[in-house]
Coordinates of C-alpha atoms and ligand atoms in Angstrom, one line a residue:
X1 CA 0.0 0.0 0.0
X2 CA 2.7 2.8 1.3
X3 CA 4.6 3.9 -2.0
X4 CA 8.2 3.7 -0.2
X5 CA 8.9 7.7 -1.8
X6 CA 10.7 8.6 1.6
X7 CA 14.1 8.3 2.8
X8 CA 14.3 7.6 6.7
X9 CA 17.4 9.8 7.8
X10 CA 17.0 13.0 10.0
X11 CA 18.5 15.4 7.2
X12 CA 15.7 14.0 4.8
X13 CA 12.8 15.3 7.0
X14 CA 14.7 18.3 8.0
X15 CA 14.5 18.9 4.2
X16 CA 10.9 18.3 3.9
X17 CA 10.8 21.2 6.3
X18 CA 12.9 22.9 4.0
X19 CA 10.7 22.9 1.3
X20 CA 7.2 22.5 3.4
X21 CA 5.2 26.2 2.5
X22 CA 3.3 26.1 5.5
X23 CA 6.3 26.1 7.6
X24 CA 6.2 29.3 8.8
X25 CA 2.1 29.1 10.5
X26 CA 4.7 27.1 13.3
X27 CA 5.9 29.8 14.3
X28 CA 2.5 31.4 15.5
X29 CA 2.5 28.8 17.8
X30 CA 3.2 28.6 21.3
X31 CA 5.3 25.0 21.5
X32 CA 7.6 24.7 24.5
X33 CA 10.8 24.0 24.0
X34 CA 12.1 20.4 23.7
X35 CA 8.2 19.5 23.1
X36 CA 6.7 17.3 20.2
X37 CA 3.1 17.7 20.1
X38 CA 1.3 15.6 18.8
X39 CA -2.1 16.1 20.1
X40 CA -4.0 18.9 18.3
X41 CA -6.9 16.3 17.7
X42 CA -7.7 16.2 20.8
X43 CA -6.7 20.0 22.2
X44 CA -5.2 22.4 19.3
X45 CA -2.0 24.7 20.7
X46 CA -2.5 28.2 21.6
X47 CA -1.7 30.8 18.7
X48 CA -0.4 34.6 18.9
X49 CA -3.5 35.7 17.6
X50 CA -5.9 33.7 19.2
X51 CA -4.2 35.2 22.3
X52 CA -4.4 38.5 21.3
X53 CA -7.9 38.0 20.0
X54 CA -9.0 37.0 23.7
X55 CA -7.4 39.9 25.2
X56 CA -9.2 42.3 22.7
X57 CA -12.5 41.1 23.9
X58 CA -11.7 41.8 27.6
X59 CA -10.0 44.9 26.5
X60 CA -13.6 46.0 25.0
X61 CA -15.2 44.7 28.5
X62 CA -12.4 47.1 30.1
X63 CA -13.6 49.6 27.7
X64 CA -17.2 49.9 27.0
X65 CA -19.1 47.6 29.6
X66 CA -22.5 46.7 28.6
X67 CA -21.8 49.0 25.1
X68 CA -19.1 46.3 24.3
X69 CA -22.5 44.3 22.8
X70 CA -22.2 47.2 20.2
X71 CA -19.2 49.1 20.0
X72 CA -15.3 48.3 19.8
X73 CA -13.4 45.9 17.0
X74 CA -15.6 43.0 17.6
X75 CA -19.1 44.3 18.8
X76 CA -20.1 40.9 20.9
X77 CA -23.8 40.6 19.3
X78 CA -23.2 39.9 16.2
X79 CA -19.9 38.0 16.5
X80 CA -21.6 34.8 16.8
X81 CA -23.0 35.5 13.1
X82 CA -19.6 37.2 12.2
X83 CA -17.7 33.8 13.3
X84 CA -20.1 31.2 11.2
X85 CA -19.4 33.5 8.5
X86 CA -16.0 32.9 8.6
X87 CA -16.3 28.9 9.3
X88 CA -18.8 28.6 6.6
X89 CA -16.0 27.8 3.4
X90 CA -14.1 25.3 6.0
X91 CA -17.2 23.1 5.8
X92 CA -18.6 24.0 1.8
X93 CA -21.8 25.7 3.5
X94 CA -23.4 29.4 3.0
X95 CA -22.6 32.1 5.4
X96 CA -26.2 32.3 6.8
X97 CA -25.7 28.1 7.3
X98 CA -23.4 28.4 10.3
X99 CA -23.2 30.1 14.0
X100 CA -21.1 29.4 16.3
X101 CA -22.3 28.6 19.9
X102 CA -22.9 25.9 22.4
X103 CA -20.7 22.7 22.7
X104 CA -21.1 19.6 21.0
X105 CA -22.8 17.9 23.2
X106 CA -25.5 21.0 23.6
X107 CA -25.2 21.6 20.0
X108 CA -26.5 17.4 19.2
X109 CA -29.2 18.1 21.7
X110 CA -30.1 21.5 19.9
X111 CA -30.6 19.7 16.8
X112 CA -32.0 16.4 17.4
X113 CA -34.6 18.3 19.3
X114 CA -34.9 20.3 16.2
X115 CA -35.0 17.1 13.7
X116 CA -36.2 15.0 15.7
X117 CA -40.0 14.3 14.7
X118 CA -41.4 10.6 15.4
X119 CA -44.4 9.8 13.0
X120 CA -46.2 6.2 12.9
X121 CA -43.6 3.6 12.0
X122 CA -40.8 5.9 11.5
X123 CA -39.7 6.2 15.2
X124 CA -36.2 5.6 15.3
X125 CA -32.2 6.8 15.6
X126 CA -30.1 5.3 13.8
X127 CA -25.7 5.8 15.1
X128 CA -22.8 3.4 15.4
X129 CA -20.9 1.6 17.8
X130 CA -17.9 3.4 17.3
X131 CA -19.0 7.0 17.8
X132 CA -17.7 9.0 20.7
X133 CA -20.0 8.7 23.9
X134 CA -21.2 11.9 24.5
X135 CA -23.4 11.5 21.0
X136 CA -24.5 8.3 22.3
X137 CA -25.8 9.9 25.8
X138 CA -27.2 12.6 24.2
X139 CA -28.8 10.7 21.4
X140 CA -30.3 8.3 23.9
X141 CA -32.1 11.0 26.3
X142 CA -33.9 12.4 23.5
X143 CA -35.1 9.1 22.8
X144 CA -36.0 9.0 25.9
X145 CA -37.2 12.3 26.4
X146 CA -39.8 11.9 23.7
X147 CA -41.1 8.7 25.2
X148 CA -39.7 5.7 23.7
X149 CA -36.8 3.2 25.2
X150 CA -32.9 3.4 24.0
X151 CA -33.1 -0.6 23.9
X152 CA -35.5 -0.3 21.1
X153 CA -35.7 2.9 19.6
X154 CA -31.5 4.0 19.6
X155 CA -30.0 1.3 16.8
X156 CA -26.5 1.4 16.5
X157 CA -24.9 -0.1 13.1
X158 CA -21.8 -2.6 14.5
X159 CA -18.5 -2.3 12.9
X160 CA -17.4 -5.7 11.5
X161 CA -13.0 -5.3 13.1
X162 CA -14.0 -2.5 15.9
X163 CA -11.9 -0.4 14.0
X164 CA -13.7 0.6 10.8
X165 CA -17.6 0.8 9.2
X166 CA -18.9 0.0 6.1
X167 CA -21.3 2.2 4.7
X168 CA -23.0 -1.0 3.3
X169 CA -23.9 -1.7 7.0
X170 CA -25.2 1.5 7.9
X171 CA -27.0 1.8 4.1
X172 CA -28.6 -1.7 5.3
X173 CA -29.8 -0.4 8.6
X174 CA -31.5 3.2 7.0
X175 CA -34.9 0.8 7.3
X176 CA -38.6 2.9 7.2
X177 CA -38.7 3.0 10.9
X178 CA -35.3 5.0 10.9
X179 CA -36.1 9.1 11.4
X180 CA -33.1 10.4 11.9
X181 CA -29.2 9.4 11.6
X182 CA -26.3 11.1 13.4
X183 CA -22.9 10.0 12.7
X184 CA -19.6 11.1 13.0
X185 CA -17.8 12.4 10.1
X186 CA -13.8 11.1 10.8
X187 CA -13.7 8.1 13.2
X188 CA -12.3 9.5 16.6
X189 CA -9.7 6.9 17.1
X190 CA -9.6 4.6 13.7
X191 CA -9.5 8.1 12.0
X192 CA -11.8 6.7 9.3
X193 CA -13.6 9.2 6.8
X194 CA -17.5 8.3 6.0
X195 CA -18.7 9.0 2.8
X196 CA -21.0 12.0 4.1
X197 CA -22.3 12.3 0.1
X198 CA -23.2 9.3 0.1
X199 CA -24.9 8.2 3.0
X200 CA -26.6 11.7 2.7
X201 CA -28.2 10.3 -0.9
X202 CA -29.2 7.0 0.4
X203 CA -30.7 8.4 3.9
X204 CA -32.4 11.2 1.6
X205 CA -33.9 8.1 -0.6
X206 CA -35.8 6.5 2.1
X207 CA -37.1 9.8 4.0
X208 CA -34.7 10.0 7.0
X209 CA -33.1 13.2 8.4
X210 CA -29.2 13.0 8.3
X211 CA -26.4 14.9 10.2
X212 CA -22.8 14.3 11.3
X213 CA -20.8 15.6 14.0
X214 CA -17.4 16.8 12.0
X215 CA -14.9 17.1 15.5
X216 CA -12.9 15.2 14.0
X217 CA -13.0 16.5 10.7
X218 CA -13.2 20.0 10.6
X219 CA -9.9 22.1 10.3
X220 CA -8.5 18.8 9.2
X221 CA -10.2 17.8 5.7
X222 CA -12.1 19.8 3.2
X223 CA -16.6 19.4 3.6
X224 CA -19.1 20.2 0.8
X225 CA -22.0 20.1 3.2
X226 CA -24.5 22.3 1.1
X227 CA -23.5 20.3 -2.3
X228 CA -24.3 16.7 -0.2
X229 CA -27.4 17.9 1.0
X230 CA -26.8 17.6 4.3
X231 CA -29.5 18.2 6.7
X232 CA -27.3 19.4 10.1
X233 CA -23.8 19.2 11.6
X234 CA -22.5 20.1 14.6
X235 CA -18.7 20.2 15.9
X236 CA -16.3 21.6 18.3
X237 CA -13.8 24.4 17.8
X238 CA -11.0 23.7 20.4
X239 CA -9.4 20.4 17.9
X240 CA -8.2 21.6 14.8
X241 CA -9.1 24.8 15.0
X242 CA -7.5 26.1 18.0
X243 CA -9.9 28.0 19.8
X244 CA -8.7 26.9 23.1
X245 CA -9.9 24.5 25.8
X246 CA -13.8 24.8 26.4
X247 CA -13.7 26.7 23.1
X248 CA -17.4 27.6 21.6
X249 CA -19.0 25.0 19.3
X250 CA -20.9 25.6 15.9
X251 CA -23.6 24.2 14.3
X252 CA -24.8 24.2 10.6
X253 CA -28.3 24.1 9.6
X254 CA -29.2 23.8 5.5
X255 CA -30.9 26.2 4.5
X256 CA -33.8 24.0 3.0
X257 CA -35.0 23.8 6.8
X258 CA -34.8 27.7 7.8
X259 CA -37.5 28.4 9.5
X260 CA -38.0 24.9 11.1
X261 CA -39.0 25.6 15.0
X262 CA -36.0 25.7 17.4
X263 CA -36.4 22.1 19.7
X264 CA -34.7 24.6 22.5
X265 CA -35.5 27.4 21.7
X266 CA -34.1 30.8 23.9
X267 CA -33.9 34.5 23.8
X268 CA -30.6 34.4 21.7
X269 CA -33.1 32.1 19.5
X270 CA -34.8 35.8 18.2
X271 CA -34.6 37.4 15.1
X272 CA -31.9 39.4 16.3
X273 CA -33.9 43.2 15.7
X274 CA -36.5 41.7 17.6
X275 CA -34.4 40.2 20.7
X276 CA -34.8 43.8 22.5
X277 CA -38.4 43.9 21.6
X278 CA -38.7 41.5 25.1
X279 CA -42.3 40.0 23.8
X280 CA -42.9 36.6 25.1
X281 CA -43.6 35.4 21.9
X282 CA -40.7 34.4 20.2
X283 CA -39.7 35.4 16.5
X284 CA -36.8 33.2 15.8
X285 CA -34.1 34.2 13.1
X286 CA -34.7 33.3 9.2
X287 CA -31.2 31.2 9.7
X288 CA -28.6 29.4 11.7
X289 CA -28.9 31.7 14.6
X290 CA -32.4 30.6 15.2
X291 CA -30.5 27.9 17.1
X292 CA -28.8 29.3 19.7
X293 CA -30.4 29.6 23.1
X294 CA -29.1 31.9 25.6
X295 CA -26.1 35.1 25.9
X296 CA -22.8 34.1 23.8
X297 CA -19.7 32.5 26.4
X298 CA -17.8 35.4 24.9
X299 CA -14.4 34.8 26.4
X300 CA -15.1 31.6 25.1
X301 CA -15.6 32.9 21.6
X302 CA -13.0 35.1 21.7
X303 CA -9.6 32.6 20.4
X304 CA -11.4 31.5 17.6
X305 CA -11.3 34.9 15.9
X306 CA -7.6 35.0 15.5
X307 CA -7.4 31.4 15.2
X308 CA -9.8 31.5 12.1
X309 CA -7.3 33.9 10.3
X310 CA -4.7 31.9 10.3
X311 CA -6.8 28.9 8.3
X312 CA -8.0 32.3 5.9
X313 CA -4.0 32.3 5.4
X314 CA -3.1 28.9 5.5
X315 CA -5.8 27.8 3.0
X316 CA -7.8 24.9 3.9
X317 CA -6.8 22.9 0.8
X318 CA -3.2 23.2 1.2
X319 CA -3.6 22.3 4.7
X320 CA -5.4 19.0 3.9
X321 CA -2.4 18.4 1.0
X322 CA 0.4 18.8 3.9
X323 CA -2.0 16.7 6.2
X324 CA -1.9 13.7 3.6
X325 CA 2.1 13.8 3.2
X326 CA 3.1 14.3 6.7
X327 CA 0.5 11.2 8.4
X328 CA 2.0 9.1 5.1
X329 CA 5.3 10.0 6.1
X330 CA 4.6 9.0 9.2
X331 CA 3.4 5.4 8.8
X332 CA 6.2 5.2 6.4
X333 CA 8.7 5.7 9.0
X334 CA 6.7 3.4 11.5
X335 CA 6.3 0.9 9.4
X336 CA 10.2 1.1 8.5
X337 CA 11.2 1.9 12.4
X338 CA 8.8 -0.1 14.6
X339 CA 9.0 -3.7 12.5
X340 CA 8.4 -6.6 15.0
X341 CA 7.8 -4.2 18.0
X342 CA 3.8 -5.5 18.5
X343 CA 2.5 -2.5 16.9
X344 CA -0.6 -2.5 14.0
X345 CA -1.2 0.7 12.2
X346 CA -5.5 1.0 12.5
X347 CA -6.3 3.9 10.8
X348 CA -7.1 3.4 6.9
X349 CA -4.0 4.1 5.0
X350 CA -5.9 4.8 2.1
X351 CA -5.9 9.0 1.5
X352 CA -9.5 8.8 0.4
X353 CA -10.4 7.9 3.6
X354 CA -7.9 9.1 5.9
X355 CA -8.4 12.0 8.5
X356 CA -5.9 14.2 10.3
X357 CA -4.3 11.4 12.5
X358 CA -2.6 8.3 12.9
X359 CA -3.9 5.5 15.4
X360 CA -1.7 2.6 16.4
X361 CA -2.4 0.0 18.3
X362 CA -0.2 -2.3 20.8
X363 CA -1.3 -4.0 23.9
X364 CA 0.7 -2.1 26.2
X365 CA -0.4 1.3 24.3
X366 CA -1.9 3.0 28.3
X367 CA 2.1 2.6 29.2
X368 CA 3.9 3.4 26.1
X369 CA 1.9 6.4 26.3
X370 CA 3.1 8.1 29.2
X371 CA 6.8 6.2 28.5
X372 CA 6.2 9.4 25.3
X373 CA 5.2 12.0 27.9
X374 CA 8.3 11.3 30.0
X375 CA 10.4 11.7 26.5
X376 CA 8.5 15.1 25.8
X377 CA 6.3 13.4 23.0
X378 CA 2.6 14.5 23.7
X379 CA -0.1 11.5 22.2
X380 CA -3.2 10.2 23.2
X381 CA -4.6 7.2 24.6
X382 CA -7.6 5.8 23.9
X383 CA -9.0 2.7 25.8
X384 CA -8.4 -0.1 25.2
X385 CA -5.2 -0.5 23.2
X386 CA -4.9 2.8 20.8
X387 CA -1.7 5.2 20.3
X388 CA -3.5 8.3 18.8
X389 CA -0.7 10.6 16.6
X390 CA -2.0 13.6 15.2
X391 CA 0.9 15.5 13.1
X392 CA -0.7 18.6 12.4
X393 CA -0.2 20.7 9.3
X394 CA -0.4 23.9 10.8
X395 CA 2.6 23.6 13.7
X396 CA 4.2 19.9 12.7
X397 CA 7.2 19.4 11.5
X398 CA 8.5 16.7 9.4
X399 CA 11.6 16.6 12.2
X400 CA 8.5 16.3 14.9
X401 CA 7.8 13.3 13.2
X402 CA 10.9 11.9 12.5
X403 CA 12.0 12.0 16.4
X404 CA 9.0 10.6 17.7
X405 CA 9.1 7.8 15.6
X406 CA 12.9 7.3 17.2
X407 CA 11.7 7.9 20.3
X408 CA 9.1 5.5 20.4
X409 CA 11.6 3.0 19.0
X410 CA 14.1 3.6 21.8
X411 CA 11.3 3.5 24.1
X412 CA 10.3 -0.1 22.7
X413 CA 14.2 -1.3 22.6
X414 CA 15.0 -0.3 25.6
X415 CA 11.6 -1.3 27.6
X416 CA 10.9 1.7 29.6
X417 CA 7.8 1.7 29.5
X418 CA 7.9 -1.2 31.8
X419 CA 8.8 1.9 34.8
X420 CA 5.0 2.4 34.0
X421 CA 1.4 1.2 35.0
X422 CA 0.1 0.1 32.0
X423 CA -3.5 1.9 33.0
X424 CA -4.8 5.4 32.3
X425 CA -4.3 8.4 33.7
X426 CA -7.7 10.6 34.3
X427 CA -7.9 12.4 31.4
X428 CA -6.1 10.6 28.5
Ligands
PLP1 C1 -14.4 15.9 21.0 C2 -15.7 15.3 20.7 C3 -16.9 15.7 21.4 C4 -16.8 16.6 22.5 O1 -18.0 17.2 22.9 P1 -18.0 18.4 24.0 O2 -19.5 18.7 24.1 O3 -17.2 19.5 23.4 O4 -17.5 17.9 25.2 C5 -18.1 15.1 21.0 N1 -18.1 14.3 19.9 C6 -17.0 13.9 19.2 C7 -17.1 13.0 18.1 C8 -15.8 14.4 19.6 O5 -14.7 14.1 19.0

């Protein structure tokens, strides 16, 4: 499968920095010295600007108090708008598609409450086993809430290796008593791309609502949400994108269902020339925003302004083109380093269907883990035996990857990762 196009010396990769365009976005980083990190899937490093875009919003708190809604750079009620704006051509949709607000977990809740509609046969939601398990919670109290029982209304499609789905499965299981699917765009640990076009055409065949949480997708590969049709998204904005931890979340809504009744609906819900207006009768926005609930966490808003100029910069398609030749380099270089060591590579190798990282699997993976930390390497773990390596175009280097991969083979070689528990810490 791996076209063997790399040479495995130190000088090599320090050349593919060399000649690597996006090199300098590193430097807008904050990286500590003598750190590899390798973990922006999970938490995306601080920037410069989405520093100094945090300290402008408490600067306009300093400035204007309550007028800081209106006045100064970023006037806080519309930024919301402002922001989805600006995510909008990271995920293919229209401006008036996107706002930026709640978390995940509040966003899933926001829209299956929206979507959500059981009618005679059609009761159902339809996930998979492998999905992260916030989306599972979540998916099975609105089952719940409107009446039914998770055992028998929440169907999750199995993977055949625990690693992987076929779309033929989840095709198979879009039965007439399915109304609505949510699944996740990039597998959180296999790193596995979905076909969102297609399973957005087959879903659309038989009547069902479809939406996919893009976590681990967006900032990482390139989305044509309005071309697939897609009926909702949702993600978070602190992965690839940097907005720090706790970061606000966004949500996309196709335009087709504007208008559609907010499921939770709140104040921040209104048309927005109509919020002031204080009527108990709510007039909720002709778009996106009609899906927000209450005031904006604006500190927590705040990073993902700067952060979203550097992907303006950057250029999302030249980011998912570095993406694809630094995670190939890397399973080059493992497959080359870590022979006979116990390790299986478990993300698709295949680019088509690749996301932004690398997940490898070996039985003492909770141990070999923190045997990185100690060596300055940052991963994750992921229960029960995953390595998750996420070299990430904006502030990896090709040397990044070249040293971890010698570190983890010194680390195997020389067993210390024996000195460790091979359990997980509390957050992995
Ligand atoms: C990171 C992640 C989440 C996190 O949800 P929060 O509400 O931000 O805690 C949810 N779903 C997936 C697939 C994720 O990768």
């Amino acid at each position: 499968m791996t076209q063997k196009a790399f040479d495995y010396t130190q000088d090599y990769a320090c050349e593919l920095d060399k000649r690597d365009e996006l090199a300098s976005f590193r430097n807008e980083f904050y990286i500590k010295e003598g750190m590899i990190y390798l973990d922006g899937n999970s938490l995306g490093l601080c920037s410069k600007r989405a520093e100094k875009s945090l300290l402008e919003i408490i600067d306009s708190w300093k400035e204007f108090g309550i007028d800081g809604w209106t006045e100064g750079k970023y006037p806080w009620y519309e930024l919301s708008e402002k922001l989805g704006e600006r995510i909008a051509p990271l995920i293919g949709a229209a401006s008036e598609e996107v706002i930026v607000t709640g978390s995940t977990t509040t966003n899933i809740h926001q829209m299956v409450a929206t979507f959500y509609e059981p009618k005679g046969k059609r009761t159902k939601i339809l996930a998979d086993d492998l999905t992260f398990p916030t989306d599972i919670y979540a998916l099975q109290s609105q089952v719940k809430l409107k009446g039914y029982d998770p055992d028998t209304h929440f169907v999750q499609v199995k993977s055949r290796n625990g690693q992987t789905l076929e779309e033929d499965d989840i095709i198979e299981a879009m039965t007439d008593e399915i109304a609505l699917i949510l699944l996740p765009s990039v597998l959180y640990r296999s790193g596995q791309i979905l076909d969102m076009k297609r399973l957005t055409e087959e879903a659309h065949k038989r009547g069902i609502v479809i939406g996919f949480d893009l976590c681990h997708s967006i900032g990482a590969i390139e989305h044509n949400l309005d071309e697939w049709n897609v009926d909702f998204a949702i993600w978070c904005n602190y992965k690839y994108l940097n907005a720090g931890p706790g970061g606000v979340a966004g949500l996309y809504v196709n335009k087709t269902h504007f208008g559609r009744v907010p499921g939770l609906a709140g104040w921040f819900s209104s048309d927005k020339s109509k919020q002031f207006d204080m009527e108990h009768t709510l007039t909720p926005a002709e778009d996106a925003g009609a899906y927000q609930m209450g005031t904006p966490h604006l500190l927590s808003v705040a990073p993902l302004i700067g952060s979203l100029e550097i992907f303006e910069e950057a250029g999302m398609a030249n980011l998912r083109k570095k993406s694809l030749h630094i995670t190939r380099y890397m399973m080059d270089l493992i497959e080359h380093e870590l022979k006979d060591m116990g390790f299986a590579l478990g993300n698709p190798t295949d680019d088509a269907i690749r996301g932004g990282h690398i997940y490898l699997e070996h039985e003492e993976a909770a141990r070999i883990c923190k045997a990185l930390k100690a060596n300055g390497v940052i991963p994750d773990f992921r229960a029960p035996n995953g390595i998750r390596l996420a070299p990430v175009a904006l502030y990896s280097s090709y040397e990044d990857v070249w040293k971890s991969v010698q570190i983890l083979k010194k680390i195997m070689q020389e067993e210390q990762y024996k000195q460790f528990e091979n359990k997980r810490e509390v957050v992995a």
